[in-house]
XYZ file of C-alpha atoms in Angstrom:
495
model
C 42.274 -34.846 -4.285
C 40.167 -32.361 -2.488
C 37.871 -34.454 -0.576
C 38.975 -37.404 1.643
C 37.481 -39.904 4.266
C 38.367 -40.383 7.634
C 39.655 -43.932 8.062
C 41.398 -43.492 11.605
C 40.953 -41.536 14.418
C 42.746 -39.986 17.704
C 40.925 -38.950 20.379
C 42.702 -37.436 23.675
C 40.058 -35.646 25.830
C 39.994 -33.883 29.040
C 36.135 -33.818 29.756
C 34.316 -36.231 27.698
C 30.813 -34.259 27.996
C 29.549 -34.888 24.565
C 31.988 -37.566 23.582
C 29.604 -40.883 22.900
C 27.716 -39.876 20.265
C 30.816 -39.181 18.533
C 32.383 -42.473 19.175
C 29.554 -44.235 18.510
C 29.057 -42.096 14.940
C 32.940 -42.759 14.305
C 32.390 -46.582 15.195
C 29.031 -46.681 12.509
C 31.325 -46.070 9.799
C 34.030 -48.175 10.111
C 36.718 -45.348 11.557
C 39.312 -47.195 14.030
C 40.204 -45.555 16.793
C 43.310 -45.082 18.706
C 43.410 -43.171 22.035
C 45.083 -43.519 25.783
C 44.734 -42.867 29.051
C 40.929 -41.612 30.587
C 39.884 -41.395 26.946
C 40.716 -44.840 26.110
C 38.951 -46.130 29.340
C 35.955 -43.773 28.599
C 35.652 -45.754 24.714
C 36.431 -49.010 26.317
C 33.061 -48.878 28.573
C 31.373 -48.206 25.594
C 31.953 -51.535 24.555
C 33.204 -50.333 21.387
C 36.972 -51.004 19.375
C 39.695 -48.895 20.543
C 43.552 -49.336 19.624
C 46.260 -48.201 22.327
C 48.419 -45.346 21.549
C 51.048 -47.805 24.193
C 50.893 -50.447 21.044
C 52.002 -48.155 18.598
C 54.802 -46.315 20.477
C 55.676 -49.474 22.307
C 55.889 -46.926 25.329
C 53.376 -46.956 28.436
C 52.204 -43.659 29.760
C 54.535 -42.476 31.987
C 55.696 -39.366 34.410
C 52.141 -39.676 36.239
C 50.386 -39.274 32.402
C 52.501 -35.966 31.811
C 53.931 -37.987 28.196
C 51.205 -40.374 26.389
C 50.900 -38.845 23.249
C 54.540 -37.053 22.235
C 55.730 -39.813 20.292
C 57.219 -40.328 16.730
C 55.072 -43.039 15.944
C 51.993 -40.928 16.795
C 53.143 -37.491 15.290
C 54.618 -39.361 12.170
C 51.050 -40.519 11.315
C 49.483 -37.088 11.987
C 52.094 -34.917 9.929
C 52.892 -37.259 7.151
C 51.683 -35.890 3.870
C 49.955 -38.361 1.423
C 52.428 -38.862 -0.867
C 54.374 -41.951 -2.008
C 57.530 -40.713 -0.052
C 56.088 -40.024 3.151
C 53.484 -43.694 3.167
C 56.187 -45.340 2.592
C 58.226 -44.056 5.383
C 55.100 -44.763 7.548
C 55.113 -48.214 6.066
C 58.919 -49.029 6.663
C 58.712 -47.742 10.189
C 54.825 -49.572 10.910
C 53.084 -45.959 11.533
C 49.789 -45.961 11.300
C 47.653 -42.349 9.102
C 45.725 -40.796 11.582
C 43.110 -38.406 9.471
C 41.368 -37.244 12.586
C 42.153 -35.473 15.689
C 40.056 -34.982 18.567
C 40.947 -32.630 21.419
C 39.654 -31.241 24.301
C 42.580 -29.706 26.601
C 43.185 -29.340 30.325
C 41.013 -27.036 31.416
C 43.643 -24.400 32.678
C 41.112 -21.382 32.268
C 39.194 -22.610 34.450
C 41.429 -24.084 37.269
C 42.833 -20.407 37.277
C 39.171 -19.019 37.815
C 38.729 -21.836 40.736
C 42.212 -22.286 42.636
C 45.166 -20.335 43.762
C 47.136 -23.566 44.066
C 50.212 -23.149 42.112
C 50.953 -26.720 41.575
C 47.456 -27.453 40.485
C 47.585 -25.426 37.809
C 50.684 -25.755 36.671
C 49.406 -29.072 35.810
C 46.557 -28.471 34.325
C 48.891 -26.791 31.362
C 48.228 -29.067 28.485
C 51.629 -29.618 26.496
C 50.147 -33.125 24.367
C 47.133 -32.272 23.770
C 47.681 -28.912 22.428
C 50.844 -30.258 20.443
C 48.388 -32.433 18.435
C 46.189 -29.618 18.032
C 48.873 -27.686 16.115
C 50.409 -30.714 14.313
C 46.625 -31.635 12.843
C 45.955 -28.433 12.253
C 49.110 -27.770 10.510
C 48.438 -30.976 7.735
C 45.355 -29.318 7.254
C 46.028 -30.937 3.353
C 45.048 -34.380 4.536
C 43.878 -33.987 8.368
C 40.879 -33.403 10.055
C 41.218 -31.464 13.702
C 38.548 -31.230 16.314
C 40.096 -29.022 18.797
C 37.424 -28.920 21.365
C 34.206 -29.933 22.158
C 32.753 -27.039 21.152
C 33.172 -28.455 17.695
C 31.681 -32.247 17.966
C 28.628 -30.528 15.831
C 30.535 -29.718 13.008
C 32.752 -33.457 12.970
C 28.765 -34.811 13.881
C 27.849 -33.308 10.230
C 31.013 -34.512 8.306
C 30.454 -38.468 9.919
C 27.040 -38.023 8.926
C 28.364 -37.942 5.467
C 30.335 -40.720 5.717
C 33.446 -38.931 7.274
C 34.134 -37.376 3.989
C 35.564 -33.468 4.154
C 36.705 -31.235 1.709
C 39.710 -29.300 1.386
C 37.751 -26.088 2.470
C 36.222 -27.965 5.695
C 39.621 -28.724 6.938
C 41.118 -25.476 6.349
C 38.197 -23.814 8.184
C 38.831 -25.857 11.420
C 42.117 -26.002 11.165
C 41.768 -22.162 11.671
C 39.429 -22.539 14.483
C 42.439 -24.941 16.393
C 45.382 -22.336 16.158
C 42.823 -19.989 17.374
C 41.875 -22.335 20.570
C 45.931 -23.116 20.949
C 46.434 -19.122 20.691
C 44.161 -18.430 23.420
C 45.554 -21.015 25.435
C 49.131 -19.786 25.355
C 47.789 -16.460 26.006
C 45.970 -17.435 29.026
C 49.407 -19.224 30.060
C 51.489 -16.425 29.165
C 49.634 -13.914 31.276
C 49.781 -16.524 34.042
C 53.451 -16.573 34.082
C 53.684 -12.744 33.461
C 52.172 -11.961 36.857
C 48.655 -12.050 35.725
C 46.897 -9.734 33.889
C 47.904 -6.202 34.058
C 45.091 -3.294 34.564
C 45.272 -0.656 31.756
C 43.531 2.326 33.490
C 40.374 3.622 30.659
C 39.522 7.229 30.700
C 36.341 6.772 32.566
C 33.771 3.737 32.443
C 30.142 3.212 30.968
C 29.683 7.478 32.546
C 32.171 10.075 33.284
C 31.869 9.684 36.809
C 32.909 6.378 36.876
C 36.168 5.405 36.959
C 37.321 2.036 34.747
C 40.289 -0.041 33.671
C 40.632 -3.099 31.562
C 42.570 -6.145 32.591
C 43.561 -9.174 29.776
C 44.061 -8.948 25.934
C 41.816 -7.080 23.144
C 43.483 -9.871 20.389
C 43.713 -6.881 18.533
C 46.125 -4.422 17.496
C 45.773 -0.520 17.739
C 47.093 0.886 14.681
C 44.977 4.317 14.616
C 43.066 7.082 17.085
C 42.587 8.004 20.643
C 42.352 5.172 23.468
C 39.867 2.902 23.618
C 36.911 3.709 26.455
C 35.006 1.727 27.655
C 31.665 1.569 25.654
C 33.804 1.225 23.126
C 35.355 -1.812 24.507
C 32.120 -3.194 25.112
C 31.136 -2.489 21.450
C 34.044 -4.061 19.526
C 33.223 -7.323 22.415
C 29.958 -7.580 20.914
C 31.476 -6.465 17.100
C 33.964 -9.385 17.534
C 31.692 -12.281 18.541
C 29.070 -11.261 16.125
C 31.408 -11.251 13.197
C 33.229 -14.609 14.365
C 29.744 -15.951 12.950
C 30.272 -14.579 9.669
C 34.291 -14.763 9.151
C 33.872 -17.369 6.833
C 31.350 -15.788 5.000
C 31.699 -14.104 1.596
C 32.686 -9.916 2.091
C 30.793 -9.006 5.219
C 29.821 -5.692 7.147
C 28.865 -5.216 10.057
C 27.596 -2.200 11.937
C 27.089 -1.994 15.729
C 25.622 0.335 18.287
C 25.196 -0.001 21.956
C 26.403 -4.052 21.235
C 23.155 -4.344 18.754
C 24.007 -5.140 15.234
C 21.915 -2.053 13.671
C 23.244 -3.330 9.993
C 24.652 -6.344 8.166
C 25.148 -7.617 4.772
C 27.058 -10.524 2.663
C 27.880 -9.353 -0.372
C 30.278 -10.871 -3.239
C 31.779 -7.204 -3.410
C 33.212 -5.553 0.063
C 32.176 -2.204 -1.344
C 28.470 -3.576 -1.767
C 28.726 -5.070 1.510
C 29.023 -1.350 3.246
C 26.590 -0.014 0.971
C 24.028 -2.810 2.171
C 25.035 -3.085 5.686
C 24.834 1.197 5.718
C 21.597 1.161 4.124
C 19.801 -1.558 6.977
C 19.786 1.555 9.338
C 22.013 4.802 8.542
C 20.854 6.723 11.164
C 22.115 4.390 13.659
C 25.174 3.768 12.237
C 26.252 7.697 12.869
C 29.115 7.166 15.956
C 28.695 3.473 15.802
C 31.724 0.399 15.270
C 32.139 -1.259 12.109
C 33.648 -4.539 11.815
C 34.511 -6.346 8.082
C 35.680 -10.013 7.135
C 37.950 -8.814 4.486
C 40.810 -6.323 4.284
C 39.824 -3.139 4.158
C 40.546 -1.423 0.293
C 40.969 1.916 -1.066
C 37.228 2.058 -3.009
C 35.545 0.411 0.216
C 37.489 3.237 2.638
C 36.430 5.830 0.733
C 32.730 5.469 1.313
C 33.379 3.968 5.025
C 35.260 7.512 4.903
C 32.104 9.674 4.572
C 30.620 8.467 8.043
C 31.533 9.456 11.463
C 32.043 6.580 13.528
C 33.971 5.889 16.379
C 36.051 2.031 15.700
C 36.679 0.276 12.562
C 38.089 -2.834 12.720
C 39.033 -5.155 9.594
C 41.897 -8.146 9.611
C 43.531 -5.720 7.147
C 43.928 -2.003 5.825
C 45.441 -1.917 2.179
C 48.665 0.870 2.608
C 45.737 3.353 0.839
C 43.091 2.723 2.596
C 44.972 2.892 5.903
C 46.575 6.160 5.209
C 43.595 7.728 4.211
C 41.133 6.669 6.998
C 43.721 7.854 9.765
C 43.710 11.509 8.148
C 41.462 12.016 11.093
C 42.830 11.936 14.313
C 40.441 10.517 16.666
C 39.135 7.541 14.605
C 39.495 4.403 16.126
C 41.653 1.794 13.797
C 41.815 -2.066 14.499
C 43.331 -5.026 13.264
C 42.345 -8.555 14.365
C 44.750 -10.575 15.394
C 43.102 -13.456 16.714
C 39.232 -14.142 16.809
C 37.426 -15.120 20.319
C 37.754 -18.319 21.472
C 36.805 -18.312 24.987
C 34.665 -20.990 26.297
C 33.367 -19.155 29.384
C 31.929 -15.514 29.957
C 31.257 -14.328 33.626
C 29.348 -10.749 34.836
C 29.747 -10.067 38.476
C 25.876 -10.426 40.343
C 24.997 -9.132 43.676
C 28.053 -10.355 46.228
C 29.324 -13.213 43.264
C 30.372 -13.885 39.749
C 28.039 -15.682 37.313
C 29.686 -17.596 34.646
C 28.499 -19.106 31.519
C 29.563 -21.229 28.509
C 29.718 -18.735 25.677
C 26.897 -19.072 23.119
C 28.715 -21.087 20.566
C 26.132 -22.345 18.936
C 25.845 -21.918 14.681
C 22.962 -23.277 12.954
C 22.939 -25.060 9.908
C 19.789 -26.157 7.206
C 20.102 -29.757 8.402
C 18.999 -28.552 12.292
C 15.747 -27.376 10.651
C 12.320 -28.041 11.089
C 9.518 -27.431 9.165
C 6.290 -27.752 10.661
C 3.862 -25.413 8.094
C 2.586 -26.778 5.363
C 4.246 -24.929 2.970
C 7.952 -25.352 2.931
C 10.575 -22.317 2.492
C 12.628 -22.295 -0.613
C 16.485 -22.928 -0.503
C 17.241 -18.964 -0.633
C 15.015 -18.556 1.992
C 16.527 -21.120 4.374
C 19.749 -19.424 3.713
C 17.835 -16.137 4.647
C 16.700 -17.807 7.867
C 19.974 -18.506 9.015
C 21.449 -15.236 8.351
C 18.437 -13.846 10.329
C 18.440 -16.107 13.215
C 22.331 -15.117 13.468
C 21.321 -12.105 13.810
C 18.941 -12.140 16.400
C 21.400 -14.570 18.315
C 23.314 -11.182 18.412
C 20.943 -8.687 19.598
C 19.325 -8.036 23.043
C 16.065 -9.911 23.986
C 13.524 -9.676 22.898
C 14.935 -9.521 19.488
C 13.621 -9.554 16.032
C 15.078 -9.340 12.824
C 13.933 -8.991 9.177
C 16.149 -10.318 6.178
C 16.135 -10.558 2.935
C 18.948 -11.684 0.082
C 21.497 -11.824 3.489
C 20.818 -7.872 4.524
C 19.522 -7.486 7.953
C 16.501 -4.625 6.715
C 14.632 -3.816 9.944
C 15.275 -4.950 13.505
C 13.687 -4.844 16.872
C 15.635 -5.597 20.234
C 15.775 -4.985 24.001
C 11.744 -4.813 24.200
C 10.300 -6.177 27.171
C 7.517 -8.003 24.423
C 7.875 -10.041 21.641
C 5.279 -8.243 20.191
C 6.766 -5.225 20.663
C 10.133 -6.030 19.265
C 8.209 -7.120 15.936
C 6.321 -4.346 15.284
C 9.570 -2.148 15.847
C 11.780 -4.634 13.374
C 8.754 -3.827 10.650
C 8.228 -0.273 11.216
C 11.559 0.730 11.083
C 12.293 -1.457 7.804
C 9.396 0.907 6.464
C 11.488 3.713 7.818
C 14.459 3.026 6.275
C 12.540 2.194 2.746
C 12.429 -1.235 2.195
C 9.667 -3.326 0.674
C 9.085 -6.054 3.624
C 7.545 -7.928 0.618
C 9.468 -11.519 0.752
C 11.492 -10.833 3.759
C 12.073 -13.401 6.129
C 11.638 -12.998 9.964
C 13.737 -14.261 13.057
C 13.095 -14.439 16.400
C 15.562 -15.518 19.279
C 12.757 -16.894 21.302
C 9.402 -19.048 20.659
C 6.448 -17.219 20.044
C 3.696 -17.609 22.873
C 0.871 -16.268 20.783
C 0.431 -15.856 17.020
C 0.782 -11.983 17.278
C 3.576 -11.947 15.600
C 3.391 -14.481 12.534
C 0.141 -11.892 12.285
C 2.091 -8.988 12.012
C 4.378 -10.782 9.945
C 1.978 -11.832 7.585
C 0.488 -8.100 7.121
C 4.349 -6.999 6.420
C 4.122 -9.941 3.280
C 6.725 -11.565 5.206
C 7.366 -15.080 3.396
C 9.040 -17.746 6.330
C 9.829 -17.270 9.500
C 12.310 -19.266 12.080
C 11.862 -19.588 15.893
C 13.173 -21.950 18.386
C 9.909 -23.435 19.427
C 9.161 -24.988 22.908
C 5.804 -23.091 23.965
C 2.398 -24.684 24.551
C 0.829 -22.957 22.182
C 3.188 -24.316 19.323
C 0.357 -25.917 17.595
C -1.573 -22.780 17.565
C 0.975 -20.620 16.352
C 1.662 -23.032 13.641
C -1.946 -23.437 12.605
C -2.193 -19.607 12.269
C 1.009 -20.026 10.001
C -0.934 -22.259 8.013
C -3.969 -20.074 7.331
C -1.957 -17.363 6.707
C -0.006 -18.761 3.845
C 3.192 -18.335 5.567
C 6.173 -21.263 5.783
C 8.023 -21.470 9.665
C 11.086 -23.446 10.673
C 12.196 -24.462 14.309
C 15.157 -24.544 15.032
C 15.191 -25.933 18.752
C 17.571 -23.314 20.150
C 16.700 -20.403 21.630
C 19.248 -17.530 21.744
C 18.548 -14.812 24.816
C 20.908 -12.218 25.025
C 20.597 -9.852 28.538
């Protein structure tokens, strides 16, 4: 059966930021919870039920914590499929399901950012923790894996139904672990390989610059001349803007100067180009184009006709492949793994700024509407293609959608204002109806200039984070206007 309910739980944590409301969610619902160590502690002052991992294995935590979790009795209850063979060799040797795994590893990442000190991070390599990851992950068929904070939102959603998941859910996240346990290793493996090595570009953001790139693309070269770096920089911003859409249906994606310029979901990969092309063709001429799916014949053909500089896909078909490196200089990429770092860092003045990446995702349920009309289901969906799109492009950002198509967009104004009247005029200029579009914004609006402009443009809903004192003016102008607006509490800057 597809869907199933958590009954029991692991959690092993490092940093347990985050980590009440989930226990207290888990503890609503009936879930019982086994965990050691910090974690168990952590639960305990909670005043809240939580089993021992010690009185299943019968084995204390020992070697200074290095073994808590690699046991038989803990990994039998993780792997073991739901059949009558394997429950009953749970049963005869007292193992206990576990259909949820929470993880948060040793943050080694990060003690290699802060400390020289071999010994310290040698132990902050996480050998449990990331074994449960992959064992979870791997019984995908009957296990639920959390493999880092970063996800509590998404296991918040499925125990606000009850803990139930589909087949599909689990699948998705179990993708999302080996991806967090691949970048781990990686980060190890360059460790141990005498750090990263420094691949000297042909110049950097000008000629006259010189430029090298140290660490792993998580891609693999398979067409065209070397990388620079703007191009780097593009297939960066490529990559993190199409981790938001893997999952969709067939997606395109065109970027220029890291600004998604076009974007569309279609159920056809062919339409998807078409679509995503159409949203701005002008800027797509010497741009990157990213895709969800494996590039075919029909879809290379037309991608074929453009002059771009990257292409990346997690496939070529033989055909396709053959044909689109007939031309020598084309860039060709294959992903390999998708980004899962928690952290990004710019260098400021005499220092380094560093950051927790923008993981965020929204989802219908995060919505509020505060016009008096509501939006319609296909617009929500509209809304939260748009506002991933404006997550994506340089502040101040706006973008127009409609039926998932990013139409017009305006980006790296220094107004809001600004930024909407280029998102509308250059829909015009690229010949689309604005007529029952929906608009995005990254940021709140201060003034009701823009749900003005939006209303002249027959714009239908908007979304915006919210959070400015004049709110209820805003939304009152909304109102009078005829127009439905969403918050969505989260703004999105992008610098």
């Amino acid at each position: 059966m597809d869907s199933k309910r958590i009954q029991s739980a692991l959690i092993s944590v490092y940093n347990k930021e985050g980590l009440e409301p989930i226990i207290r969610l888990l503890h609503d619902i009936g879930v019982v919870i086994y965990s050691t160590g910090g974690t168990q502690e952590f639960i305990e002052s909670l005043n809240l039920s939580v089993v021992s991992v010690e009185t299943i294995t019968g084995y204390p935590s020992i070697l200074g914590g290095r073994v808590k979790t690699l046991h038989p009795k803990v990994f039998g209850g993780i792997l073991a499929m739901r059949n009558q063979d394997h429950l009953s060799q749970l049963a005869h040797f007292e193992i206990p399901p576990i259909d949820l795994v929470v993880v948060d590893l040793y943050p080694f990442e990060e003690t290699l950012a802060n400390t020289d000190d071999e010994s310290e991070i040698i132990e902050k390599i996480d050998i449990g923790g990331v074994s449960l990851i992959r064992a979870a992950a791997k019984n995908y068929q009957d296990v639920v894996v959390i493999p880092s904070r970063e996800a509590y939102s998404d296991l918040a959603a499925i125990l606000a139904n009850n803990g139930i998941t589909t087949l599909e859910t689990r699948k998705v996240l179990a993708q999302r672990a080996f991806t967090v346990s691949s970048h781990y290793d990686t980060m190890i493996r360059n460790y141990f390989s005498g750090q990263e090595q420094k691949k000297s570009l042909r110049y950097g953001e000008n000629p006259h610059q010189k430029a090298w790139f140290e660490g792993d693309l998580g891609l693999e070269y398979l067409h065209g001349k070397e990388l620079s770096y703007n191009n780097i920089l593009d297939v960066d911003a490529a990559m993190s803007l199409m981790n938001d859409f893997k999952d969709e249906d067939c997606c395109i994606a065109i970027l220029k100067h890291n600004n998604v310029c076009g974007i569309a979901v279609r159920s056809s990969l062919i339409q998807a180009w078409h679509d995503a092309l159409a949203g701005d063709p002008i800027s797509a001429f010497g741009g990157v184009l990213i895709s969800n799916r494996t590039i075919d014949l029909q879809t290379a053909l037309e991608i074929d006709k453009l002059f771009y500089e990257v292409l990346i896909a997690p496939d070529f078909d033989a055909e396709a492949l053959k044909l689109l490196s007939s031309k020598k200089s084309r860039i060709l990429l294959k992903i390999k793994m998708w980004p899962a770092d928690q952290e990004q860092s710019r260098t400021v003045l005499f220092g380094k700024l560093v950051q927790e990446k923008d993981q965020s995702r929204l989802v219908a349920e995060q919505l509020k509407t505060v016009s008096q009309k509501s939006p319609s289901p296909f617009e929500i969906t509209d809304l939260l293609f748009a506002a991933c799109c404006t997550k994506h492009l340089k502040s101040n950002a706006i973008a127009l959608v409609r039926n998932k198509q990013l139409i017009g967009m305006g980006c790296g104004q220094t107004s809001r204002v600004d930024a909407c009247r280029q998102a509308i005029q250059k829909a015009v200029a690229m010949g689309f109806d604005t007529e029952g579009s929906v608009m995005s914004s990254e940021a709140f609006f201060p003034f009701p200039d823009c749900v003005e402009l939006a209303a002249e443009a027959k714009v239908s809903a908007i979304i915006q984070p919210g959070g400015s004192v004049n709110d209820p003016k805003v939304i009152a102008r909304v109102d009078e206007l005829g127009l439905s607006m969403v918050l969505s509490g989260i703004r999105q800057f992008k610098h």
